[in-house]
């Protein structure tokens, strides 16, 4: 009975890894679809989000069943509860990738992103994909140091997000209100996607240590002040 119980816990972890890999791939493909005005690729990303939703529903059902049957305590309870929260982060990440693809579909055959912002948006999309890949690695390895690094990596996304807004506020902006709204939304989608990747990593820190990531990082921040 206990062997089956721990196999079920492992299966929940496997689903989290698959969700992270799926949404990481989705944000990369959605970025390509948007920058290339590739309608077929955008439709593929939009349709594929159902798999992420299905995985979350399956994970939730198994986690609730484990809580009911096994009444886990201590570390096992932390695994189940934290996994539920991570699955919510990952499902939301999938939605954000889908939003990017839907914007590409909405503007087709035109491109939502003007040429002079192409490089910035491409960099944001690639960074989002890398952050989620690292989050997947953290889920697999339970590496606390790697998990804590993600928040530092996310600073790069924040810089790109600010640079995007500076471009939008420039008096030389010549692409109109509609494009400005599109770019503003895109910047928000990528910034929130990165935040969810960081959140997943922080939850792994809590799962492993029983402490919140911000509390573990606090002494380092004080020393560097």
mmCIF file of C-alpha atoms in Angstrom:
data_model
loop_
_atom_site.group_PDB
_atom_site.id
_atom_site.type_symbol
_atom_site.label_atom_id
_atom_site.label_comp_id
_atom_site.label_asym_id
_atom_site.label_seq_id
_atom_site.Cartn_x
_atom_site.Cartn_y
_atom_site.Cartn_z
ATOM 1 C CA UNK A 1 0.000 0.000 0.000
ATOM 2 C CA UNK A 2 2.780 2.425 0.895
ATOM 3 C CA UNK A 3 4.676 1.568 -2.299
ATOM 4 C CA UNK A 4 1.598 2.409 -4.353
ATOM 5 C CA UNK A 5 1.202 5.620 -2.356
ATOM 6 C CA UNK A 6 4.727 6.799 -3.119
ATOM 7 C CA UNK A 7 4.372 5.787 -6.750
ATOM 8 C CA UNK A 8 1.348 8.059 -6.882
ATOM 9 C CA UNK A 9 3.373 10.915 -5.377
ATOM 10 C CA UNK A 10 6.088 10.317 -7.983
ATOM 11 C CA UNK A 11 3.450 10.344 -10.722
ATOM 12 C CA UNK A 12 2.255 13.753 -9.568
ATOM 13 C CA UNK A 13 5.821 15.009 -9.854
ATOM 14 C CA UNK A 14 6.105 13.564 -13.357
ATOM 15 C CA UNK A 15 2.960 15.416 -14.415
ATOM 16 C CA UNK A 16 4.361 18.688 -13.091
ATOM 17 C CA UNK A 17 7.504 18.197 -15.155
ATOM 18 C CA UNK A 18 5.447 17.450 -18.261
ATOM 19 C CA UNK A 19 3.307 20.540 -17.690
ATOM 20 C CA UNK A 20 6.425 22.701 -17.320
ATOM 21 C CA UNK A 21 7.903 21.312 -20.523
ATOM 22 C CA UNK A 22 4.655 21.771 -22.431
ATOM 23 C CA UNK A 23 4.168 25.391 -21.397
ATOM 24 C CA UNK A 24 7.842 26.174 -22.020
ATOM 25 C CA UNK A 25 7.512 24.831 -25.543
ATOM 26 C CA UNK A 26 4.221 26.687 -25.967
ATOM 27 C CA UNK A 27 5.670 30.112 -25.148
ATOM 28 C CA UNK A 28 8.519 29.528 -27.585
ATOM 29 C CA UNK A 29 6.214 28.447 -30.403
ATOM 30 C CA UNK A 30 3.727 31.229 -29.650
ATOM 31 C CA UNK A 31 6.530 33.776 -29.934
ATOM 32 C CA UNK A 32 7.554 32.375 -33.309
ATOM 33 C CA UNK A 33 3.938 32.389 -34.493
ATOM 34 C CA UNK A 34 3.534 36.008 -33.499
ATOM 35 C CA UNK A 35 6.783 37.328 -34.939
ATOM 36 C CA UNK A 36 6.372 35.375 -38.207
ATOM 37 C CA UNK A 37 2.589 35.844 -38.483
ATOM 38 C CA UNK A 38 2.314 32.056 -38.696
ATOM 39 C CA UNK A 39 -1.390 31.291 -38.342
ATOM 40 C CA UNK A 40 -1.047 27.507 -38.447
ATOM 41 C CA UNK A 41 1.521 27.521 -35.660
ATOM 42 C CA UNK A 42 -0.625 29.876 -33.587
ATOM 43 C CA UNK A 43 -3.619 27.549 -33.951
ATOM 44 C CA UNK A 44 -1.456 24.603 -32.887
ATOM 45 C CA UNK A 45 -0.375 26.403 -29.714
ATOM 46 C CA UNK A 46 -3.953 27.395 -28.903
ATOM 47 C CA UNK A 47 -5.245 23.842 -29.333
ATOM 48 C CA UNK A 48 -2.358 22.271 -27.402
ATOM 49 C CA UNK A 49 -3.231 24.197 -24.228
ATOM 50 C CA UNK A 50 -6.029 21.682 -23.642
ATOM 51 C CA UNK A 51 -3.386 19.060 -22.796
ATOM 52 C CA UNK A 52 -2.022 21.317 -20.053
ATOM 53 C CA UNK A 53 -5.526 21.834 -18.672
ATOM 54 C CA UNK A 54 -6.171 18.093 -18.744
ATOM 55 C CA UNK A 55 -2.944 17.377 -16.878
ATOM 56 C CA UNK A 56 -3.858 19.871 -14.192
ATOM 57 C CA UNK A 57 -7.299 18.324 -13.741
ATOM 58 C CA UNK A 58 -5.806 14.821 -13.541
ATOM 59 C CA UNK A 59 -3.196 15.959 -11.041
ATOM 60 C CA UNK A 60 -5.800 17.664 -8.883
ATOM 61 C CA UNK A 61 -7.992 14.551 -8.876
ATOM 62 C CA UNK A 62 -5.094 12.317 -7.803
ATOM 63 C CA UNK A 63 -3.908 14.761 -5.166
ATOM 64 C CA UNK A 64 -7.377 15.061 -3.641
ATOM 65 C CA UNK A 65 -7.749 11.274 -3.680
ATOM 66 C CA UNK A 66 -4.417 10.925 -1.870
ATOM 67 C CA UNK A 67 -5.486 13.444 0.756
ATOM 68 C CA UNK A 68 -8.722 11.536 1.299
ATOM 69 C CA UNK A 69 -7.270 8.000 1.325
ATOM 70 C CA UNK A 70 -3.879 8.418 2.938
ATOM 71 C CA UNK A 71 -4.282 11.543 5.062
ATOM 72 C CA UNK A 72 -0.582 12.389 4.583
ATOM 73 C CA UNK A 73 1.323 14.313 7.229
ATOM 74 C CA UNK A 74 4.600 16.252 7.419
ATOM 75 C CA UNK A 75 6.696 16.048 4.245
ATOM 76 C CA UNK A 76 4.158 14.039 2.233
ATOM 77 C CA UNK A 77 1.417 16.545 2.976
ATOM 78 C CA UNK A 78 3.744 19.350 1.915
ATOM 79 C CA UNK A 79 4.404 17.547 -1.379
ATOM 80 C CA UNK A 80 0.713 17.177 -2.181
ATOM 81 C CA UNK A 81 -0.289 20.730 -1.251
ATOM 82 C CA UNK A 82 2.723 22.317 -2.954
ATOM 83 C CA UNK A 83 2.147 20.248 -6.093
ATOM 84 C CA UNK A 84 -1.404 21.555 -6.325
ATOM 85 C CA UNK A 85 -0.120 25.114 -6.151
ATOM 86 C CA UNK A 86 2.589 24.469 -8.729
ATOM 87 C CA UNK A 87 0.073 22.960 -11.115
ATOM 88 C CA UNK A 88 -1.987 26.145 -10.867
ATOM 89 C CA UNK A 89 1.105 28.229 -11.724
ATOM 90 C CA UNK A 90 1.865 26.018 -14.705
ATOM 91 C CA UNK A 91 -1.722 26.006 -15.969
ATOM 92 C CA UNK A 92 -1.738 29.803 -15.848
ATOM 93 C CA UNK A 93 1.568 29.851 -17.731
ATOM 94 C CA UNK A 94 -0.053 27.790 -20.461
ATOM 95 C CA UNK A 95 -2.892 30.299 -20.641
ATOM 96 C CA UNK A 96 -0.387 33.127 -21.080
ATOM 97 C CA UNK A 97 1.343 31.314 -23.947
ATOM 98 C CA UNK A 98 -2.089 30.794 -25.481
ATOM 99 C CA UNK A 99 -2.793 34.534 -25.153
ATOM 100 C CA UNK A 100 0.340 35.272 -27.179
ATOM 101 C CA UNK A 101 -0.786 32.830 -29.873
ATOM 102 C CA UNK A 102 -4.298 34.294 -29.893
ATOM 103 C CA UNK A 103 -2.872 37.757 -30.461
ATOM 104 C CA UNK A 104 -0.902 36.389 -33.424
ATOM 105 C CA UNK A 105 -4.154 34.911 -34.783
ATOM 106 C CA UNK A 106 -6.067 38.125 -34.186
ATOM 107 C CA UNK A 107 -3.623 40.255 -36.199
ATOM 108 C CA UNK A 108 -3.004 37.751 -39.006
ATOM 109 C CA UNK A 109 -1.982 38.302 -41.776
ATOM 110 C CA UNK A 110 -0.329 41.364 -40.205
ATOM 111 C CA UNK A 111 2.275 41.143 -37.466
ATOM 112 C CA UNK A 112 1.388 42.387 -34.000
ATOM 113 C CA UNK A 113 4.964 43.493 -33.301
ATOM 114 C CA UNK A 114 6.625 46.296 -35.282
ATOM 115 C CA UNK A 115 10.023 45.546 -36.772
ATOM 116 C CA UNK A 116 11.929 47.793 -34.359
ATOM 117 C CA UNK A 117 10.637 45.763 -31.376
ATOM 118 C CA UNK A 118 11.115 42.359 -32.983
ATOM 119 C CA UNK A 119 14.450 41.693 -31.245
ATOM 120 C CA UNK A 120 13.147 42.707 -27.800
ATOM 121 C CA UNK A 121 10.056 40.492 -28.013
ATOM 122 C CA UNK A 122 12.121 37.609 -29.374
ATOM 123 C CA UNK A 123 14.487 37.950 -26.415
ATOM 124 C CA UNK A 124 11.567 38.008 -23.970
ATOM 125 C CA UNK A 125 10.115 34.862 -25.535
ATOM 126 C CA UNK A 126 13.432 33.031 -25.455
ATOM 127 C CA UNK A 127 14.058 34.076 -21.855
ATOM 128 C CA UNK A 128 10.581 32.939 -20.806
ATOM 129 C CA UNK A 129 11.258 29.543 -22.358
ATOM 130 C CA UNK A 130 14.635 29.253 -20.593
ATOM 131 C CA UNK A 131 13.147 30.186 -17.238
ATOM 132 C CA UNK A 132 10.473 27.523 -17.543
ATOM 133 C CA UNK A 133 13.051 24.936 -18.631
ATOM 134 C CA UNK A 134 15.021 25.760 -15.501
ATOM 135 C CA UNK A 135 11.837 25.470 -13.412
ATOM 136 C CA UNK A 136 11.290 21.982 -14.864
ATOM 137 C CA UNK A 137 14.860 21.078 -13.916
ATOM 138 C CA UNK A 138 14.241 22.337 -10.384
ATOM 139 C CA UNK A 139 11.141 20.131 -10.089
ATOM 140 C CA UNK A 140 13.198 17.106 -11.153
ATOM 141 C CA UNK A 141 16.360 17.752 -9.135
ATOM 142 C CA UNK A 142 14.901 19.539 -6.090
ATOM 143 C CA UNK A 143 18.017 21.731 -6.305
ATOM 144 C CA UNK A 144 17.398 24.607 -3.874
ATOM 145 C CA UNK A 145 20.348 26.690 -5.097
ATOM 146 C CA UNK A 146 19.146 26.433 -8.694
ATOM 147 C CA UNK A 147 15.628 27.344 -7.581
ATOM 148 C CA UNK A 148 16.874 30.457 -5.815
ATOM 149 C CA UNK A 149 18.771 31.507 -8.945
ATOM 150 C CA UNK A 150 15.545 31.801 -10.907
ATOM 151 C CA UNK A 151 14.511 34.983 -9.166
ATOM 152 C CA UNK A 152 17.833 36.568 -10.150
ATOM 153 C CA UNK A 153 17.334 35.338 -13.724
ATOM 154 C CA UNK A 154 13.892 36.952 -13.707
ATOM 155 C CA UNK A 155 15.530 40.351 -13.192
ATOM 156 C CA UNK A 156 16.523 40.170 -16.866
ATOM 157 C CA UNK A 157 12.870 39.855 -17.838
ATOM 158 C CA UNK A 158 12.009 42.862 -15.703
ATOM 159 C CA UNK A 159 14.689 44.894 -17.499
ATOM 160 C CA UNK A 160 13.317 43.875 -20.891
ATOM 161 C CA UNK A 161 9.807 44.746 -19.744
ATOM 162 C CA UNK A 162 10.924 48.208 -18.678
ATOM 163 C CA UNK A 163 12.802 48.727 -21.951
ATOM 164 C CA UNK A 164 9.614 47.858 -23.823
ATOM 165 C CA UNK A 165 7.658 50.512 -21.957
ATOM 166 C CA UNK A 166 10.354 53.113 -22.528
ATOM 167 C CA UNK A 167 10.046 52.436 -26.243
ATOM 168 C CA UNK A 168 6.276 52.803 -26.088
ATOM 169 C CA UNK A 169 6.540 56.113 -24.238
ATOM 170 C CA UNK A 170 9.069 57.543 -26.659
ATOM 171 C CA UNK A 171 7.820 60.605 -28.547
ATOM 172 C CA UNK A 172 9.053 58.960 -31.746
ATOM 173 C CA UNK A 173 6.541 56.088 -31.444
ATOM 174 C CA UNK A 174 4.820 55.943 -34.842
ATOM 175 C CA UNK A 175 2.907 52.645 -34.828
ATOM 176 C CA UNK A 176 -0.432 53.834 -33.471
ATOM 177 C CA UNK A 177 -2.606 53.063 -30.462
ATOM 178 C CA UNK A 178 -3.671 49.546 -31.460
ATOM 179 C CA UNK A 179 -0.097 48.336 -31.816
ATOM 180 C CA UNK A 180 0.842 50.058 -28.560
ATOM 181 C CA UNK A 181 -1.913 48.129 -26.787
ATOM 182 C CA UNK A 182 -0.778 44.862 -28.403
ATOM 183 C CA UNK A 183 2.831 45.397 -27.340
ATOM 184 C CA UNK A 184 1.766 46.393 -23.822
ATOM 185 C CA UNK A 185 -0.238 43.178 -23.486
ATOM 186 C CA UNK A 186 2.621 41.077 -24.857
ATOM 187 C CA UNK A 187 5.057 42.571 -22.391
ATOM 188 C CA UNK A 188 2.664 41.745 -19.570
ATOM 189 C CA UNK A 189 2.161 38.177 -20.790
ATOM 190 C CA UNK A 190 5.904 37.473 -20.838
ATOM 191 C CA UNK A 191 6.506 39.194 -17.515
ATOM 192 C CA UNK A 192 3.742 37.192 -15.824
ATOM 193 C CA UNK A 193 4.917 33.941 -17.466
ATOM 194 C CA UNK A 194 8.367 34.502 -15.957
ATOM 195 C CA UNK A 195 6.792 35.255 -12.563
ATOM 196 C CA UNK A 196 4.998 31.905 -12.646
ATOM 197 C CA UNK A 197 8.261 30.088 -13.433
ATOM 198 C CA UNK A 198 9.849 31.797 -10.420
ATOM 199 C CA UNK A 199 6.826 30.893 -8.298
ATOM 200 C CA UNK A 200 7.192 27.214 -9.236
ATOM 201 C CA UNK A 201 10.852 27.299 -8.211
ATOM 202 C CA UNK A 202 9.992 28.990 -4.899
ATOM 203 C CA UNK A 203 7.433 26.321 -4.153
ATOM 204 C CA UNK A 204 10.088 23.645 -4.698
ATOM 205 C CA UNK A 205 12.266 25.449 -2.138
ATOM 206 C CA UNK A 206 9.406 25.256 0.354
ATOM 207 C CA UNK A 207 8.775 21.624 -0.508
ATOM 208 C CA UNK A 208 12.415 20.699 0.183
ATOM 209 C CA UNK A 209 13.222 22.928 3.151
ATOM 210 C CA UNK A 210 9.899 23.747 4.759
ATOM 211 C CA UNK A 211 10.939 27.407 4.537
ATOM 212 C CA UNK A 212 9.867 30.111 2.133
ATOM 213 C CA UNK A 213 12.393 31.148 -0.513
ATOM 214 C CA UNK A 214 12.191 34.823 0.443
ATOM 215 C CA UNK A 215 13.193 33.964 4.014
ATOM 216 C CA UNK A 216 16.216 31.991 2.807
ATOM 217 C CA UNK A 217 17.334 34.832 0.543
ATOM 218 C CA UNK A 218 16.881 37.563 3.133
ATOM 219 C CA UNK A 219 20.310 37.194 4.845
ATOM 220 C CA UNK A 220 22.099 37.476 1.486
ATOM 221 C CA UNK A 221 20.164 40.616 0.662
ATOM 222 C CA UNK A 222 21.116 42.177 3.992
ATOM 223 C CA UNK A 223 24.795 41.365 3.486
ATOM 224 C CA UNK A 224 24.741 42.935 0.044
ATOM 225 C CA UNK A 225 23.006 46.111 1.230
#
